[in-house]
mmCIF file of C-alpha atoms in Angstrom:
data_model
loop_
_atom_site.group_PDB
_atom_site.id
_atom_site.type_symbol
_atom_site.label_atom_id
_atom_site.label_comp_id
_atom_site.label_asym_id
_atom_site.label_seq_id
_atom_site.Cartn_x
_atom_site.Cartn_y
_atom_site.Cartn_z
ATOM 1 C CA MET A 1 -60.670 41.973 150.695
ATOM 2 C CA ILE A 2 -62.461 41.208 153.943
ATOM 3 C CA VAL A 3 -66.164 40.886 153.295
ATOM 4 C CA THR A 4 -68.561 41.812 156.066
ATOM 5 C CA ILE A 5 -72.331 41.838 155.967
ATOM 6 C CA GLN A 6 -74.169 44.289 158.172
ATOM 7 C CA PRO A 7 -76.588 42.767 160.718
ATOM 8 C CA HIS A 8 -79.647 44.373 159.086
ATOM 9 C CA LEU A 9 -78.924 42.467 155.852
ATOM 10 C CA MET A 10 -78.459 39.215 157.724
ATOM 11 C CA GLN A 11 -81.829 39.880 159.353
ATOM 12 C CA MET A 12 -83.341 40.513 155.916
ATOM 13 C CA SER A 13 -82.213 37.137 154.677
ATOM 14 C CA ALA A 14 -83.411 35.519 157.889
ATOM 15 C CA ASP A 15 -86.813 37.168 157.441
ATOM 16 C CA HIS A 16 -87.110 35.371 154.132
ATOM 17 C CA THR A 17 -86.254 32.081 155.876
ATOM 18 C CA VAL A 18 -83.650 31.366 153.222
ATOM 19 C CA PRO A 19 -80.068 31.139 154.437
ATOM 20 C CA LEU A 20 -77.518 32.719 152.147
ATOM 21 C CA THR A 21 -74.946 30.479 150.515
ATOM 22 C CA ARG A 22 -71.278 31.338 150.798
ATOM 23 C CA ASN A 23 -71.224 32.868 147.303
ATOM 24 C CA GLN A 24 -74.392 34.857 147.953
ATOM 25 C CA SER A 25 -72.873 36.198 151.172
ATOM 26 C CA LEU A 26 -69.646 37.136 149.375
ATOM 27 C CA VAL A 27 -71.469 38.920 146.548
ATOM 28 C CA LEU A 28 -73.753 40.753 148.958
ATOM 29 C CA GLY A 29 -70.757 41.767 151.051
ATOM 30 C CA VAL A 30 -68.942 43.192 148.024
ATOM 31 C CA LEU A 31 -71.956 45.275 147.015
ATOM 32 C CA GLU A 32 -72.380 46.534 150.550
ATOM 33 C CA ASN A 33 -68.693 47.286 151.115
ATOM 34 C CA THR A 34 -68.232 49.138 147.814
ATOM 35 C CA GLY A 35 -71.506 51.005 148.170
ATOM 36 C CA LYS A 36 -71.929 51.355 144.424
ATOM 37 C CA ALA A 37 -73.555 49.660 141.462
ATOM 38 C CA MET A 38 -71.300 46.992 139.976
ATOM 39 C CA GLY A 39 -71.312 44.610 137.056
ATOM 40 C CA ALA A 40 -70.995 40.871 137.614
ATOM 41 C CA TYR A 41 -67.436 40.766 136.288
ATOM 42 C CA ASP A 42 -66.390 43.569 138.639
ATOM 43 C CA ILE A 43 -67.918 41.618 141.520
ATOM 44 C CA LEU A 44 -66.053 38.523 140.337
ATOM 45 C CA GLU A 45 -62.732 40.363 140.665
ATOM 46 C CA PHE A 46 -63.499 41.123 144.317
ATOM 47 C CA THR A 47 -64.609 37.560 145.107
ATOM 48 C CA ARG A 48 -62.033 35.577 143.119
ATOM 49 C CA ALA A 49 -59.583 35.445 146.049
ATOM 50 C CA GLU A 50 -62.366 33.888 148.153
ATOM 51 C CA GLY A 51 -62.816 31.029 145.676
ATOM 52 C CA VAL A 52 -65.458 32.347 143.289
ATOM 53 C CA LYS A 53 -63.932 31.292 139.997
ATOM 54 C CA ALA A 54 -66.403 32.146 137.243
ATOM 55 C CA ALA A 55 -69.053 34.672 136.285
ATOM 56 C CA PRO A 56 -71.913 32.111 136.316
ATOM 57 C CA GLN A 57 -71.354 31.685 140.063
ATOM 58 C CA VAL A 58 -71.743 35.439 140.534
ATOM 59 C CA TYR A 59 -74.829 35.588 138.291
ATOM 60 C CA ARG A 60 -76.496 32.737 140.217
ATOM 61 C CA ALA A 61 -75.802 34.493 143.518
ATOM 62 C CA LEU A 62 -77.105 37.802 142.162
ATOM 63 C CA GLU A 63 -80.303 36.217 140.868
ATOM 64 C CA LYS A 64 -81.072 34.692 144.261
ATOM 65 C CA LEU A 65 -80.255 37.967 146.022
ATOM 66 C CA ARG A 66 -82.676 39.713 143.628
ATOM 67 C CA GLU A 67 -85.376 37.170 144.478
ATOM 68 C CA LEU A 68 -84.840 37.919 148.168
ATOM 69 C CA GLY A 69 -85.113 41.663 147.550
ATOM 70 C CA LEU A 70 -81.572 42.356 148.721
ATOM 71 C CA VAL A 71 -80.231 43.675 145.406
ATOM 72 C CA HIS A 72 -81.600 45.401 142.318
ATOM 73 C CA ARG A 73 -80.553 44.991 138.703
ATOM 74 C CA LEU A 74 -80.062 48.207 136.766
ATOM 75 C CA ASP A 75 -80.669 47.325 133.147
ATOM 76 C CA SER A 76 -79.535 50.611 131.606
ATOM 77 C CA ILE A 77 -76.007 50.259 133.026
ATOM 78 C CA ASN A 78 -75.912 46.446 133.286
ATOM 79 C CA ALA A 79 -75.124 46.552 136.985
ATOM 80 C CA TYR A 80 -76.390 45.442 140.376
ATOM 81 C CA LEU A 81 -76.980 47.559 143.453
ATOM 82 C CA ILE A 82 -77.637 46.634 147.054
ATOM 83 C CA CYS A 83 -81.132 47.606 148.180
ATOM 84 C CA ASP A 84 -80.523 50.515 150.517
ATOM 85 C CA HIS A 85 -84.132 51.127 151.484
ATOM 86 C CA HIS A 86 -84.880 47.614 152.713
ATOM 87 C CA ASP A 87 -86.151 48.922 156.024
ATOM 88 C CA HIS A 88 -88.052 51.884 154.573
ATOM 89 C CA HIS A 89 -90.269 50.246 151.983
ATOM 90 C CA ASP A 90 -91.933 47.048 151.048
ATOM 91 C CA HIS A 91 -89.987 45.214 148.347
ATOM 92 C CA HIS A 92 -93.082 45.269 146.214
ATOM 93 C CA GLU A 93 -93.245 49.069 146.411
ATOM 94 C CA GLU A 94 -92.204 50.932 143.319
ATOM 95 C CA VAL A 95 -88.787 52.540 143.251
ATOM 96 C CA ALA A 96 -86.903 54.725 140.843
ATOM 97 C CA PHE A 97 -83.160 54.787 140.381
ATOM 98 C CA ALA A 98 -81.482 58.132 139.712
ATOM 99 C CA ILE A 99 -78.280 57.229 137.861
ATOM 100 C CA CYS A 100 -75.547 59.821 137.338
ATOM 101 C CA GLU A 101 -74.071 59.442 133.866
ATOM 102 C CA ASN A 102 -70.858 61.180 134.981
ATOM 103 C CA CYS A 103 -69.772 59.446 138.184
ATOM 104 C CA GLY A 104 -72.039 56.373 138.182
ATOM 105 C CA ASN A 105 -73.640 57.194 141.538
ATOM 106 C CA VAL A 106 -77.076 55.602 141.945
ATOM 107 C CA ASP A 107 -79.785 56.714 144.365
ATOM 108 C CA GLU A 108 -82.735 54.445 145.119
ATOM 109 C CA ILE A 109 -85.870 56.510 145.554
ATOM 110 C CA PRO A 110 -89.241 55.122 146.703
ATOM 111 C CA VAL A 111 -91.999 56.325 144.362
ATOM 112 C CA PRO A 112 -95.382 55.547 145.917
ATOM 113 C CA LYS A 113 -98.336 55.137 143.589
ATOM 114 C CA LEU A 114 -96.226 54.817 140.437
ATOM 115 C CA ASP A 115 -97.906 51.540 139.487
ATOM 116 C CA ALA A 116 -101.351 52.987 140.226
ATOM 117 C CA SER A 117 -100.747 55.945 137.925
ATOM 118 C CA LEU A 118 -99.664 53.636 135.102
ATOM 119 C CA LYS A 119 -102.272 50.869 135.407
ATOM 120 C CA ALA A 120 -105.249 52.744 133.952
ATOM 121 C CA PRO A 121 -103.541 54.044 130.783
ATOM 122 C CA LEU A 122 -101.960 50.639 130.204
ATOM 123 C CA ALA A 123 -105.251 48.813 130.794
ATOM 124 C CA THR A 124 -106.919 50.857 128.045
ATOM 125 C CA ARG A 125 -104.335 49.355 125.715
ATOM 126 C CA GLY A 126 -104.916 45.833 127.017
ATOM 127 C CA PHE A 127 -101.551 45.742 128.783
ATOM 128 C CA SER A 128 -101.276 44.142 132.207
ATOM 129 C CA LEU A 129 -98.625 45.662 134.484
ATOM 130 C CA ARG A 130 -96.431 43.070 136.219
ATOM 131 C CA GLU A 131 -93.590 45.218 137.556
ATOM 132 C CA THR A 132 -92.412 48.799 137.379
ATOM 133 C CA HIS A 133 -88.716 49.514 137.230
ATOM 134 C CA LEU A 134 -87.829 53.122 136.538
ATOM 135 C CA GLU A 135 -84.264 54.206 135.780
ATOM 136 C CA ILE A 136 -83.612 57.908 135.410
ATOM 137 C CA LEU A 137 -80.350 58.971 133.767
ATOM 138 C CA GLY A 138 -78.924 62.388 134.464
ATOM 139 C CA GLU A 139 -76.434 64.254 136.591
ATOM 140 C CA CYS A 140 -76.123 64.077 140.381
ATOM 141 C CA GLU A 141 -75.837 67.145 142.597
ATOM 142 C CA THR A 142 -72.098 66.652 143.147
ATOM 143 C CA CYS A 143 -71.279 66.445 139.432
ATOM 144 C CA ALA A 144 -73.584 69.355 138.625
ATOM 145 C CA ALA A 145 -71.781 71.509 141.209
ATOM 146 C CA LYS A 146 -68.440 70.761 139.515
ATOM 147 C CA GLY A 147 -69.812 72.420 136.405
#
């Protein structure tokens, strides 16, 4: 598989002043080229021919890409997804992920003020909000239309 990284993602990494390693570039390229959420072992299969030999290499690359705001981890499906709204929102802005349980499609949706609406009720319970990560499971429009 030929892995290409779109210029806007290269700019993103340059904006963070952290050059991507070869493995990080390969992993990011796989996520971009497939356009879907993938598990680390699935990513490994795509990168093995390029010299990535073990899952820990993929996990290290994914963790750094998460730190840079280039990918998201979806806990409910144990997968990673390229950030497709990098130019539309601040990486500290809250987002929700609409995950189709039928086809696995994932849409990243900016949700302004989500943290603000949760802070007060949590504060009354003595809970300090660090990060909001909302995953919504359901059925996408395409699957719903199929009946």
